[in-house]
mmCIF file of C-alpha atoms in Angstrom:
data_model
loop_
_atom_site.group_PDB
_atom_site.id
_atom_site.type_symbol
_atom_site.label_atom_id
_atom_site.label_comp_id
_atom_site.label_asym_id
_atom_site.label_seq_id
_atom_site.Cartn_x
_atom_site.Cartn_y
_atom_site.Cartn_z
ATOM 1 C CA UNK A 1 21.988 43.777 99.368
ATOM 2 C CA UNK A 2 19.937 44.815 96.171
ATOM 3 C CA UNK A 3 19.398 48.388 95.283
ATOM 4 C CA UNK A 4 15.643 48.775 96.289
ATOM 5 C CA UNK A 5 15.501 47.247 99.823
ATOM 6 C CA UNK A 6 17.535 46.483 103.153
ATOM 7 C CA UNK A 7 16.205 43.084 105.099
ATOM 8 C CA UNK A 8 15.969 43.815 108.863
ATOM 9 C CA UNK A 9 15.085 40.756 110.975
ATOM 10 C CA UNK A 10 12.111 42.004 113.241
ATOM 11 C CA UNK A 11 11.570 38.893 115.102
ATOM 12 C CA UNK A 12 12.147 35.071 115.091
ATOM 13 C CA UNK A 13 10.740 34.460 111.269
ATOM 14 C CA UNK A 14 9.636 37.916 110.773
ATOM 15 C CA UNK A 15 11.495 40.279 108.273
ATOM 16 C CA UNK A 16 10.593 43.975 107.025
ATOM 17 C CA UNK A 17 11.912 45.067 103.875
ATOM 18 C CA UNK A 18 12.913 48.957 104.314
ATOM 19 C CA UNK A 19 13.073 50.801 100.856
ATOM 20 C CA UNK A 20 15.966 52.904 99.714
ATOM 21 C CA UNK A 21 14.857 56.773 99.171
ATOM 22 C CA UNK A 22 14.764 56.984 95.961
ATOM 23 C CA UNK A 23 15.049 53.663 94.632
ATOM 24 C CA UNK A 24 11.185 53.398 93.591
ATOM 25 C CA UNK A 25 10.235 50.944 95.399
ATOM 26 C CA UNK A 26 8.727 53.493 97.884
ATOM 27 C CA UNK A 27 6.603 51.335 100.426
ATOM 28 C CA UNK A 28 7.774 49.228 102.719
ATOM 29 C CA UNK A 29 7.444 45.534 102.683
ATOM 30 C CA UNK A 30 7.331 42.553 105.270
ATOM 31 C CA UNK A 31 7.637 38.693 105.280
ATOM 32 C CA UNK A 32 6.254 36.001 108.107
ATOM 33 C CA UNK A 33 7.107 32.459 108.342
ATOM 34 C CA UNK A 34 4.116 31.101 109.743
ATOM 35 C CA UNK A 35 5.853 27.710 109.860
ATOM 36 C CA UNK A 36 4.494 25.838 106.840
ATOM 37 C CA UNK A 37 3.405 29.248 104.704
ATOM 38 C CA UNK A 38 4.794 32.257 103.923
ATOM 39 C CA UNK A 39 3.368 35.563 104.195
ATOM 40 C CA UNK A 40 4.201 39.013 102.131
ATOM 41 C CA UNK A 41 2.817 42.099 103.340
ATOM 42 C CA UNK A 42 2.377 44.759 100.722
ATOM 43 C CA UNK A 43 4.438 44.494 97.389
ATOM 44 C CA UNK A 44 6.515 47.444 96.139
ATOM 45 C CA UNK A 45 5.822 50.256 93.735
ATOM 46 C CA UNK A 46 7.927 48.421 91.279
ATOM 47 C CA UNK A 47 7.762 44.567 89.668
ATOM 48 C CA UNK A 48 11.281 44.726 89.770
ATOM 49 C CA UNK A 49 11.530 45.311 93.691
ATOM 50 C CA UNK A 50 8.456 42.874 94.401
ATOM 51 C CA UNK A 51 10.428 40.100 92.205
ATOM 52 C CA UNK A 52 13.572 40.118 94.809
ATOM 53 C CA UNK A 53 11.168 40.314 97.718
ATOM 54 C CA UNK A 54 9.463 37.425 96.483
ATOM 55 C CA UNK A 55 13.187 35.622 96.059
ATOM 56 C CA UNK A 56 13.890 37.004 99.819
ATOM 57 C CA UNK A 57 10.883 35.406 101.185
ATOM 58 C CA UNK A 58 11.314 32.127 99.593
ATOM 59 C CA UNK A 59 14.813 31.863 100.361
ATOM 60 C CA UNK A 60 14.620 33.184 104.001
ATOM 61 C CA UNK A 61 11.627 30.272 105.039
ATOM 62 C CA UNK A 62 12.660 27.928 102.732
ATOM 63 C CA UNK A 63 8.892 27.886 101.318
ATOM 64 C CA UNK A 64 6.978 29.941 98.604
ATOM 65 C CA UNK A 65 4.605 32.683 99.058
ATOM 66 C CA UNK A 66 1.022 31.064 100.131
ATOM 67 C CA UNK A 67 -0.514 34.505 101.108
ATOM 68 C CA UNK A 68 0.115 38.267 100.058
ATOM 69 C CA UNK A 69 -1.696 41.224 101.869
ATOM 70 C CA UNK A 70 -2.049 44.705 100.529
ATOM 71 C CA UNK A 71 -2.660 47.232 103.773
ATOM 72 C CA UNK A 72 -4.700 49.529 101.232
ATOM 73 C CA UNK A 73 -5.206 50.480 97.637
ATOM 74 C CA UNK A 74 -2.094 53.393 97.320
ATOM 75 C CA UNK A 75 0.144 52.110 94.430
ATOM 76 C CA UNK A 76 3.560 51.446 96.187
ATOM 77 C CA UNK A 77 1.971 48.870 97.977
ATOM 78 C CA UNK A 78 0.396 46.719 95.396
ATOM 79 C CA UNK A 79 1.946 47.367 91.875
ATOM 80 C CA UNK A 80 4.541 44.519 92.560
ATOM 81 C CA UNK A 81 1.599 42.224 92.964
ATOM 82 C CA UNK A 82 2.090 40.623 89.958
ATOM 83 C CA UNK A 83 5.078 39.118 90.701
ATOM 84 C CA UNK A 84 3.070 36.834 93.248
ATOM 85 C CA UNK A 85 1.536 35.068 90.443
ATOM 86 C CA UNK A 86 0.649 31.663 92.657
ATOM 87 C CA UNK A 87 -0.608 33.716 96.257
ATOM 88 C CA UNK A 88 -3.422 33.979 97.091
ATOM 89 C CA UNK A 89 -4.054 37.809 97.555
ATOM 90 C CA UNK A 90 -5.913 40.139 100.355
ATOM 91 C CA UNK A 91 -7.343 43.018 101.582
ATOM 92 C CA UNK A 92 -10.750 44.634 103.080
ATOM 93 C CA UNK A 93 -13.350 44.083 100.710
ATOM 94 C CA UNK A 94 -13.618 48.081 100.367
ATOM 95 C CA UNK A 95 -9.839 48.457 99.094
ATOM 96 C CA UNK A 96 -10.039 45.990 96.565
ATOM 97 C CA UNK A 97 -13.807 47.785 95.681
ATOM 98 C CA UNK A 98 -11.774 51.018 95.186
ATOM 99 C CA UNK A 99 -9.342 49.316 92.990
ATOM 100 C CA UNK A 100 -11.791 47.601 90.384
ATOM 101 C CA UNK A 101 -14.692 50.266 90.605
ATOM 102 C CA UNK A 102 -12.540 52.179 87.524
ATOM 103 C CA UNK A 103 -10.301 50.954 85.016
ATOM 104 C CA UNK A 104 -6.522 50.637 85.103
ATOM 105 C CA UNK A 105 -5.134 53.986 82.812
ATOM 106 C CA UNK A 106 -3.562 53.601 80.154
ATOM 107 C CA UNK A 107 -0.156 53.514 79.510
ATOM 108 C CA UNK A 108 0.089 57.188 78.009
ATOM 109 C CA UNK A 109 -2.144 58.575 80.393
ATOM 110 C CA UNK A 110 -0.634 57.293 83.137
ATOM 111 C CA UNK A 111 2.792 58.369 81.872
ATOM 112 C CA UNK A 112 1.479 61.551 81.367
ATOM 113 C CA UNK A 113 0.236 62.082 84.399
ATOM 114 C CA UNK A 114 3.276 60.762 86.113
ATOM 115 C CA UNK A 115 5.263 63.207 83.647
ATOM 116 C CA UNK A 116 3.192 66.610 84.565
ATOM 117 C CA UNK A 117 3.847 65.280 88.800
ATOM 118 C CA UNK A 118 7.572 65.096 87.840
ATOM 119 C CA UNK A 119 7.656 68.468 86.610
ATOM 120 C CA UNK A 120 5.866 69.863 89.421
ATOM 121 C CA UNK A 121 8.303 68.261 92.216
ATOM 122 C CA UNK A 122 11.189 69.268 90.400
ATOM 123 C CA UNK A 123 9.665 73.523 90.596
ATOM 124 C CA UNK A 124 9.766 72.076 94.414
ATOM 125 C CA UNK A 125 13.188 71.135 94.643
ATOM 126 C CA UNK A 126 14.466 74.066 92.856
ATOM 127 C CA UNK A 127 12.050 76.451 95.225
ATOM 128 C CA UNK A 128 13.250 74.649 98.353
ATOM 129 C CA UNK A 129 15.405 76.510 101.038
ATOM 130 C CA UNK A 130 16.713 73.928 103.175
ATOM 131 C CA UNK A 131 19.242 70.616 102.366
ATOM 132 C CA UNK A 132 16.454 68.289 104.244
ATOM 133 C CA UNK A 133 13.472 69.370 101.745
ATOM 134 C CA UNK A 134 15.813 69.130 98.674
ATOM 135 C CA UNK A 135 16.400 65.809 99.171
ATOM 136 C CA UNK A 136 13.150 64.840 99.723
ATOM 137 C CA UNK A 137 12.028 66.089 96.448
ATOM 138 C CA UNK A 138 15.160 64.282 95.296
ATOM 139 C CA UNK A 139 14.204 61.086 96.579
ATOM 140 C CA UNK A 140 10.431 61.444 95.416
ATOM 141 C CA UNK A 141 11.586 62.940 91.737
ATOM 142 C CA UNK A 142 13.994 59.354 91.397
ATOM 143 C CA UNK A 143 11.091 57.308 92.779
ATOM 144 C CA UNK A 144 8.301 58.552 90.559
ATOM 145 C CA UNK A 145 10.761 58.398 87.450
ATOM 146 C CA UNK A 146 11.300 54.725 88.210
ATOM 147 C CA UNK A 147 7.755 54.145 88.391
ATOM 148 C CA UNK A 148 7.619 56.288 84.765
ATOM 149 C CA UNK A 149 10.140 53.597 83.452
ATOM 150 C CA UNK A 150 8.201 50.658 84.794
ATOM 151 C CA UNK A 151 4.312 51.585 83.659
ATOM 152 C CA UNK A 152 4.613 49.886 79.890
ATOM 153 C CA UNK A 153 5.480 46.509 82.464
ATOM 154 C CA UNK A 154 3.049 46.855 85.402
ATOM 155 C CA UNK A 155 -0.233 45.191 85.545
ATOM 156 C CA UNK A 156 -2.912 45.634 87.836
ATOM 157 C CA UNK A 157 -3.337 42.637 89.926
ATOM 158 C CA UNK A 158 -6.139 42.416 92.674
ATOM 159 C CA UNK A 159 -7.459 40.370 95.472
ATOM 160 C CA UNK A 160 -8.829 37.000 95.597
ATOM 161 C CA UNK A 161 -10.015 37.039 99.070
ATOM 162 C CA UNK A 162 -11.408 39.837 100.826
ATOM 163 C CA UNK A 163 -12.227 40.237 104.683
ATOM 164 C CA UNK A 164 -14.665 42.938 106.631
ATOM 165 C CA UNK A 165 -12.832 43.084 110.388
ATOM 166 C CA UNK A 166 -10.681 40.052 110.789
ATOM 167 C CA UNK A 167 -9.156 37.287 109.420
ATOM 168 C CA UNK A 168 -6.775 34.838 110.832
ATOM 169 C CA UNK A 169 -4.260 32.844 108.634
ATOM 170 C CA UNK A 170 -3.320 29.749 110.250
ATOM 171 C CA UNK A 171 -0.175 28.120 110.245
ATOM 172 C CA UNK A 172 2.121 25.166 111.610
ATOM 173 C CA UNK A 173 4.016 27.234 113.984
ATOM 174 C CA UNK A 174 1.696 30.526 114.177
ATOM 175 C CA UNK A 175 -0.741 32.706 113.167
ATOM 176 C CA UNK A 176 -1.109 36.501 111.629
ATOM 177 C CA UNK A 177 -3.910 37.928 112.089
ATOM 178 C CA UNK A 178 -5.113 40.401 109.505
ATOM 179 C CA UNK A 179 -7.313 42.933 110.934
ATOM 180 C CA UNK A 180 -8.853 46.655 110.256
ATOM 181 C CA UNK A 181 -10.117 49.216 112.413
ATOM 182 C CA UNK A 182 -11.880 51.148 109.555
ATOM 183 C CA UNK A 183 -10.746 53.984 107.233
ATOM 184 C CA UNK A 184 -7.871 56.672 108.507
ATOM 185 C CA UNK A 185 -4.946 56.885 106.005
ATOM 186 C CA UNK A 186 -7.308 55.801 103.198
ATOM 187 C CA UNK A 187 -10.817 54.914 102.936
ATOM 188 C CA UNK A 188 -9.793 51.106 104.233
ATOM 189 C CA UNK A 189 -6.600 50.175 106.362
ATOM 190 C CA UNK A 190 -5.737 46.851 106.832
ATOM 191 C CA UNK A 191 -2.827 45.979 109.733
ATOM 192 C CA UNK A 192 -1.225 42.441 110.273
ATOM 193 C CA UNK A 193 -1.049 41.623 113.582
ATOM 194 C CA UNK A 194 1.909 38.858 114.899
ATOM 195 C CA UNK A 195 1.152 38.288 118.222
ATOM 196 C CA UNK A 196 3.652 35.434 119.464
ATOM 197 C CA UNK A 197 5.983 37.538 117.684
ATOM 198 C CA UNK A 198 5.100 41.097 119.598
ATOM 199 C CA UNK A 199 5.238 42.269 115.807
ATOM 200 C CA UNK A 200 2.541 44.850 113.962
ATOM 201 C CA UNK A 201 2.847 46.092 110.315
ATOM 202 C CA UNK A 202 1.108 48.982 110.501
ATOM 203 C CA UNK A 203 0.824 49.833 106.405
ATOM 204 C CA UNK A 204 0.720 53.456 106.410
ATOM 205 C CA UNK A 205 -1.512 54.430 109.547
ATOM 206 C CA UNK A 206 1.844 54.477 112.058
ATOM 207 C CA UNK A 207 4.540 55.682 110.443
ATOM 208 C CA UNK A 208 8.142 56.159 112.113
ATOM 209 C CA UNK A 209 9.297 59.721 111.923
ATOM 210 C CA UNK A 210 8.058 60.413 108.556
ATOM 211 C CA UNK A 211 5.851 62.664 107.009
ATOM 212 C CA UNK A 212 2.126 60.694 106.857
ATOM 213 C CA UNK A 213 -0.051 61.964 103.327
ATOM 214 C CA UNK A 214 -3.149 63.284 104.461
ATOM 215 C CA UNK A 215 -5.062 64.225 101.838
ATOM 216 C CA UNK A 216 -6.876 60.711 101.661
ATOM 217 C CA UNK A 217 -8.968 58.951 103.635
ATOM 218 C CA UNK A 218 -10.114 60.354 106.898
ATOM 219 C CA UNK A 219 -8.501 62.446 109.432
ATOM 220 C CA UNK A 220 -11.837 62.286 111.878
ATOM 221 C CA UNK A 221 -11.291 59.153 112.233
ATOM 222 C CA UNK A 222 -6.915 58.532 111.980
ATOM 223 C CA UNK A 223 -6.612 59.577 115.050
ATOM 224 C CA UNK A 224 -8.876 57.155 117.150
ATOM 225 C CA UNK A 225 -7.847 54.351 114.883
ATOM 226 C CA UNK A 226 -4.244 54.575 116.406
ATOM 227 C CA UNK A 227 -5.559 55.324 119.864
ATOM 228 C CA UNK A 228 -7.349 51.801 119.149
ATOM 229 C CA UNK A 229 -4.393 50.167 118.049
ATOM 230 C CA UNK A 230 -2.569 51.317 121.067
ATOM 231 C CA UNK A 231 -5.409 50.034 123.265
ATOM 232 C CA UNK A 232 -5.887 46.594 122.371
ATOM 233 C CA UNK A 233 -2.920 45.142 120.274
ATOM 234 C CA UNK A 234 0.101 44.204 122.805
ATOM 235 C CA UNK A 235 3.332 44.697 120.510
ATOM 236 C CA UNK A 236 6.743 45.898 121.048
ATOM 237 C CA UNK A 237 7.650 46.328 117.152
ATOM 238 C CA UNK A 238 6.104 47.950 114.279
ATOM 239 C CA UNK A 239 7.098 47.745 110.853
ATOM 240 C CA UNK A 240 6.117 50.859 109.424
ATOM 241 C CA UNK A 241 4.661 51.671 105.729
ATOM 242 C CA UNK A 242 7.480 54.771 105.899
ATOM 243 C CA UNK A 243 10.492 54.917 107.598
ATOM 244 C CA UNK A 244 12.483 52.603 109.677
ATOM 245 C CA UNK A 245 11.281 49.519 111.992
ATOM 246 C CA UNK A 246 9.994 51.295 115.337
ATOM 247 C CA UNK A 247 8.119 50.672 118.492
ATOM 248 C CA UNK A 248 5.174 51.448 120.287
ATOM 249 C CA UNK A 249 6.444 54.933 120.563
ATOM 250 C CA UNK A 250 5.490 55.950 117.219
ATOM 251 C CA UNK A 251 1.588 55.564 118.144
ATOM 252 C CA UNK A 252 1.490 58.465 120.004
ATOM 253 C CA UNK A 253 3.964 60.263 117.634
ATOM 254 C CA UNK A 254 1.607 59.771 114.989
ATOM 255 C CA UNK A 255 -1.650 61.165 116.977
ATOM 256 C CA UNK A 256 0.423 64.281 118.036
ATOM 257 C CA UNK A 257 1.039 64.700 114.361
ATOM 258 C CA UNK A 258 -2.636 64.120 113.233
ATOM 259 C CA UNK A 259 -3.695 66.607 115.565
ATOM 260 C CA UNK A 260 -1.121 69.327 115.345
ATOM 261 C CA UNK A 261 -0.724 69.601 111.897
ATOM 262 C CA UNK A 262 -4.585 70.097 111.653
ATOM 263 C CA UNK A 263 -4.438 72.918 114.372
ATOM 264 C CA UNK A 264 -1.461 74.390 112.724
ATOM 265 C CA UNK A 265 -2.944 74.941 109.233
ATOM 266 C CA UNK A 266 -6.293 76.356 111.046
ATOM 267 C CA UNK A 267 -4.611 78.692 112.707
ATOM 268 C CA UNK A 268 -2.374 79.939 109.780
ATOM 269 C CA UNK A 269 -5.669 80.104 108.058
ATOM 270 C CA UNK A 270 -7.477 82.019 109.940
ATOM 271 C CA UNK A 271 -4.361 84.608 110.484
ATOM 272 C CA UNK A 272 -5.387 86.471 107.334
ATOM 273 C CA UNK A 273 -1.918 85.593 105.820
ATOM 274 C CA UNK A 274 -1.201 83.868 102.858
ATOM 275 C CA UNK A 275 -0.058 79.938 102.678
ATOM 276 C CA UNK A 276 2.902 80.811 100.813
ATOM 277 C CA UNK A 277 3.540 82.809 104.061
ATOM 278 C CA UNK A 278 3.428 80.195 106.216
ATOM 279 C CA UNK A 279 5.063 77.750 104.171
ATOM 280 C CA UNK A 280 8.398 80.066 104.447
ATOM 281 C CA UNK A 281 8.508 79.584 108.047
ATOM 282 C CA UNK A 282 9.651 75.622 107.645
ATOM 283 C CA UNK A 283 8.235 72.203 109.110
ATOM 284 C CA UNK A 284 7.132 73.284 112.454
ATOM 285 C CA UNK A 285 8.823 71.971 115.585
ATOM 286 C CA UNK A 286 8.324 68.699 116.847
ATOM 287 C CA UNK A 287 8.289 67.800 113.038
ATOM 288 C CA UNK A 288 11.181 69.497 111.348
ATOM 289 C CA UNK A 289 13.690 66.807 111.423
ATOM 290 C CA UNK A 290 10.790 64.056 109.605
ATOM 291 C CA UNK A 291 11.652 62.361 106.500
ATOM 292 C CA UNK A 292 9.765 63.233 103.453
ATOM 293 C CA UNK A 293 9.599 66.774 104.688
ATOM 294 C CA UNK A 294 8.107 67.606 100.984
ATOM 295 C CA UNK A 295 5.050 66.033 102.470
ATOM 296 C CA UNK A 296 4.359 68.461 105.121
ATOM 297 C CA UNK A 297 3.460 70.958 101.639
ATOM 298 C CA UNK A 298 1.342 68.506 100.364
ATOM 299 C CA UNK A 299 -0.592 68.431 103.896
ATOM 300 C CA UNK A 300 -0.886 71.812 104.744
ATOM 301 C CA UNK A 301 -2.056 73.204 101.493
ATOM 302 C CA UNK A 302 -4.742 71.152 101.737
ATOM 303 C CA UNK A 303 -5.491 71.502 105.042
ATOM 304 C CA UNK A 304 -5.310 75.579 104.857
ATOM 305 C CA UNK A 305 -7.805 75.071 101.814
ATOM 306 C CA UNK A 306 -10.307 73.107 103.531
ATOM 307 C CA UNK A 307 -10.677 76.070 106.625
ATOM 308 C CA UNK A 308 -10.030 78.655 104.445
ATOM 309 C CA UNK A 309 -13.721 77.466 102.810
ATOM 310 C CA UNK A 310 -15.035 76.602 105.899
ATOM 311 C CA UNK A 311 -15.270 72.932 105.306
ATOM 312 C CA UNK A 312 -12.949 71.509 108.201
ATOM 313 C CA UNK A 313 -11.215 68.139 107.655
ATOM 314 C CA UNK A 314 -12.756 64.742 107.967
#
């Protein structure tokens, strides 16, 4: 037990790392054995988590880390890359072109900005009606000021190898396959595939119950991307980027929440009534009982902008 994890064996040599809410670490995490290398999927939003899921990994194969993948360029997925200082690191050529087309901030002005985001989730809380939505903003207020703590100490760390569609990493007793269908969550999503294993970690495009961010990436295309996944990967577990290990039931979760959510904030928008309005009237229904309900805001004020101006989503 440490304070920013729980270790949940997936499969013969095939671990995910579910966060804590609230612990900072905020992305999931998952290890392979491949027999005679170890893989780490995705890293933490905090050194401190990605050092004991480096110690995990090493101690659960009996091997050190050969290969670490980053699903796409959001921050509590890579930050603990550092720790991984002798992996070899990966992801689609366009997330790692996202991540070095601008420089790193700087320590105040990323502390700033994290500051000014703190002060704006904690209005949330204090606005929120319901025990489910105050604890979201909990969790999220504790997670970004862990993240505030750790800036002077994180250091941005990016890939050394870089794929277009597919890669496969070879090992002694297996492979993974690394693969991406294009941009949904962000503008590049990467997805390891474990086939003897029946295993896919699905980064943030299939998450399990949980509130998916839409305001990046592209939500013409989300949709079809898990359609895709559905069609042509044969799995029976998925290690989510958000919530707990599922199964192939969350695909077409996910694609009724791309869709509705959309159709929902159209409609309101088109209503003549305000968002605030709409926003009083709670999560709607299949959705209300998702985790990081403080997400659904997020979405639908966006998404209530965009037809409000006539501009759609894509």
């Amino acid at each position: 037990m440490n304070p920013f994890f729980n270790l949940h064996t997936v499969a013969d040599g095939v671990w995910a790392a579910i966060v804590v809410p609230g612990s900072g670490a905020l992305g999931n995490a998952a290890i392979i054995d491949l027999g005679d290398s170890t893989v780490v999927v995705d890293t933490f939003s905090l050194p401190q988590a990605a050092e004991l899921l480096k110690q995990a990994a090493e101690k659960l194969t009996g091997k050190p880390v050969q290969y670490v993948i980053n699903t796409h360029y959001h921050g509590d997925h890579h930050y603990g890359n550092q720790v991984f200082t002798n992996s070899q690191i990966i992801t689609t050529g366009i997330t790692r072109d996202c991540l070095t087309k601008e420089a790193a901030p700087t320590t105040e002005a990323w502390q700033e900005g994290l500051q000014q985001v703190i002060t704006t989730l904690e209005k949330g809380r204090q606005a929120a009606q319901d025990n489910r939505l105050q604890t979201a903003f909990a969790n999220e207020i504790a997670d970004k000021k862990a993240l505030l703590r750790a800036v002077p100490d994180i250091r941005r760390v990016t890939a050394s190898i870089t794929f277009s569609d597919k890669m496969i990493i070879h090992g002694s007793a297996r492979t993974a396959t690394v693969l991406t269908f294009g941009g949904g969550h962000t503008e590049s999503d990467a997805m390891v595939y474990v086939e003897d294993a029946g295993v896919l970690i699905a980064g943030d495009l299939v998450l399990s119950r949980t509130h998916p961010a839409m305001l990046s990436g592209s939500l013409e295309n989300w949709p079809g991307i898990v359609e895709r996944i559905g069609r042509e990967l044969e799995f029976s577990k998925l290690i989510p980027g958000h919530g707990e290990v599922t199964d192939r039931s969350s695909l077409g979760e996910m694609i009724r929440y791309l869709t509705a959510i959309p159709e929902y904030a159209r409609q309101a928008a088109a209503s003549g009534e305000t968002e605030a309005y709409w926003l009083e009237g709670g999560v709607p229904e299949p959705f209300a009982a998702w985790e990081m309900s403080h997400v659904f805001g997020w979405n639908f004020r966006w998404l209530y902008q965009q037809y409000k101006q006539g501009e759609g989503v894509k």
